[in-house]
Amino acid sequence: CDFSDLRLSDAHAQFRKENIEARLYKADLNAIPIEDLAFDLVICRLVLQHIPTCDTVLAEFERIIKIGWQVCVIDVDGLFHNLHPKSARLTELLHEMSARIPIDFFIGRKLKQLLSNAGFKRITQEIMPMNFQGLDLQLERELVAQRLTFAKTALIEAFGSPAKAAEFRDLYLSEIAFPNACLFYNLFVVTGTK
């Protein structure tokens, strides 16, 4: 499920390319218009960090998954925050952004508990560090620039002005480029059985 036609189109294209049979729906994850016990597997990738109602969404997943089958939730932990060194100003801006933007930058570490709260059993967790160095760091810097461009409106809302949003973007991108900068995220892959 997704509410974005573009994301659904991309997913359809990827599944066709991989010769994977899948049903995709345009819907709000808080109220999935699917009958109970309809799916063998639900995969939720890089979504829950953006949803303030994770408990409701996971309860919906539990409702639509067949008994004995699984949910797989994949999300990151530490996005934007796991950079060292950080200037005092960037640290201040990160705290301000985190307090005002409806994203849980540390959702990964919470996934096991969230799945348990939703009623899933036999929960497993794999944590994969994503460590960026050399060329990988340069490529991630380019991706971060794209993410920040995509999130420009949300950043302006969070910071209250285009100038402050631009200051955050420019400062973050410049500090990623520091010699010996350390940037990493943790990718969590958590599965649970109904």
CSV table of C-alpha atoms in Angstrom, one decimal, residues 93-161:
chain,number,residue,atom,x,y,z
A,93,LEU,CA,19.5,22.7,14.2
A,94,LEU,CA,19.2,18.9,14.3
A,95,HIS,CA,17.5,19.1,17.7
A,96,GLU,CA,15.2,21.8,16.5
A,97,MET,CA,14.3,19.8,13.4
A,98,SER,CA,13.7,16.6,15.4
A,99,ALA,CA,11.3,18.4,17.7
A,100,ARG,CA,9.3,20.0,14.9
A,101,ILE,CA,9.2,17.5,12.0
A,102,PRO,CA,6.9,14.5,12.3
A,103,ILE,CA,9.6,11.9,11.6
A,104,ASP,CA,11.0,9.4,14.1
A,105,PHE,CA,14.7,9.4,13.3
A,106,PHE,CA,15.3,6.6,15.8
A,107,ILE,CA,12.4,4.2,14.8
A,108,GLY,CA,14.6,1.2,14.0
A,109,ARG,CA,15.5,0.5,17.7
A,110,LYS,CA,11.7,0.5,18.5
A,111,LEU,CA,10.5,-1.9,15.9
A,112,LYS,CA,10.7,-5.1,18.0
A,113,GLN,CA,8.6,-3.6,20.8
A,114,LEU,CA,6.1,-2.1,18.3
A,115,LEU,CA,5.6,-5.5,16.6
A,116,SER,CA,5.2,-7.1,20.0
A,117,ASN,CA,2.6,-4.5,21.0
A,118,ALA,CA,0.7,-5.2,17.8
A,119,GLY,CA,0.4,-8.9,18.7
A,120,PHE,CA,3.2,-10.4,16.6
A,121,LYS,CA,5.2,-13.4,17.9
A,122,ARG,CA,8.5,-15.0,17.2
A,123,ILE,CA,10.0,-11.6,16.5
A,124,THR,CA,13.5,-11.5,15.0
A,125,GLN,CA,15.8,-8.5,14.3
A,126,GLU,CA,18.8,-8.0,12.2
A,127,ILE,CA,20.8,-4.8,12.4
A,128,MET,CA,23.0,-3.8,9.5
A,129,PRO,CA,25.3,-0.9,9.9
A,130,MET,CA,25.6,1.4,6.9
A,131,ASN,CA,29.0,3.0,7.2
A,132,PHE,CA,29.9,5.6,4.6
A,133,GLN,CA,33.6,6.2,3.7
A,134,GLY,CA,35.4,7.4,0.7
A,135,LEU,CA,33.3,7.1,-2.5
A,136,ASP,CA,30.4,5.8,-0.6
A,137,LEU,CA,30.4,8.9,1.6
A,138,GLN,CA,30.5,11.1,-1.5
A,139,LEU,CA,27.6,9.2,-3.0
A,140,GLU,CA,25.6,9.4,0.2
A,141,ARG,CA,26.2,13.1,0.3
A,142,GLU,CA,24.6,13.4,-3.1
A,143,LEU,CA,21.6,11.3,-1.9
A,144,VAL,CA,21.3,13.5,1.2
A,145,ALA,CA,21.3,16.6,-1.0
A,146,GLN,CA,18.4,15.0,-3.0
A,147,ARG,CA,16.5,14.0,0.2
A,148,LEU,CA,16.9,17.6,1.5
A,149,THR,CA,15.7,19.1,-1.8
A,150,PHE,CA,12.7,16.7,-1.7
A,151,ALA,CA,12.0,17.7,1.9
A,152,LYS,CA,12.4,21.4,1.3
A,153,THR,CA,8.8,22.3,2.2
A,154,ALA,CA,8.9,20.2,5.4
A,155,LEU,CA,12.2,21.8,6.4
A,156,ILE,CA,10.9,25.3,5.8
A,157,GLU,CA,7.9,24.4,8.0
A,158,ALA,CA,10.1,22.9,10.7
A,159,PHE,CA,12.5,25.8,10.8
A,160,GLY,CA,10.0,28.5,10.2
A,161,SER,CA,11.9,30.1,7.3
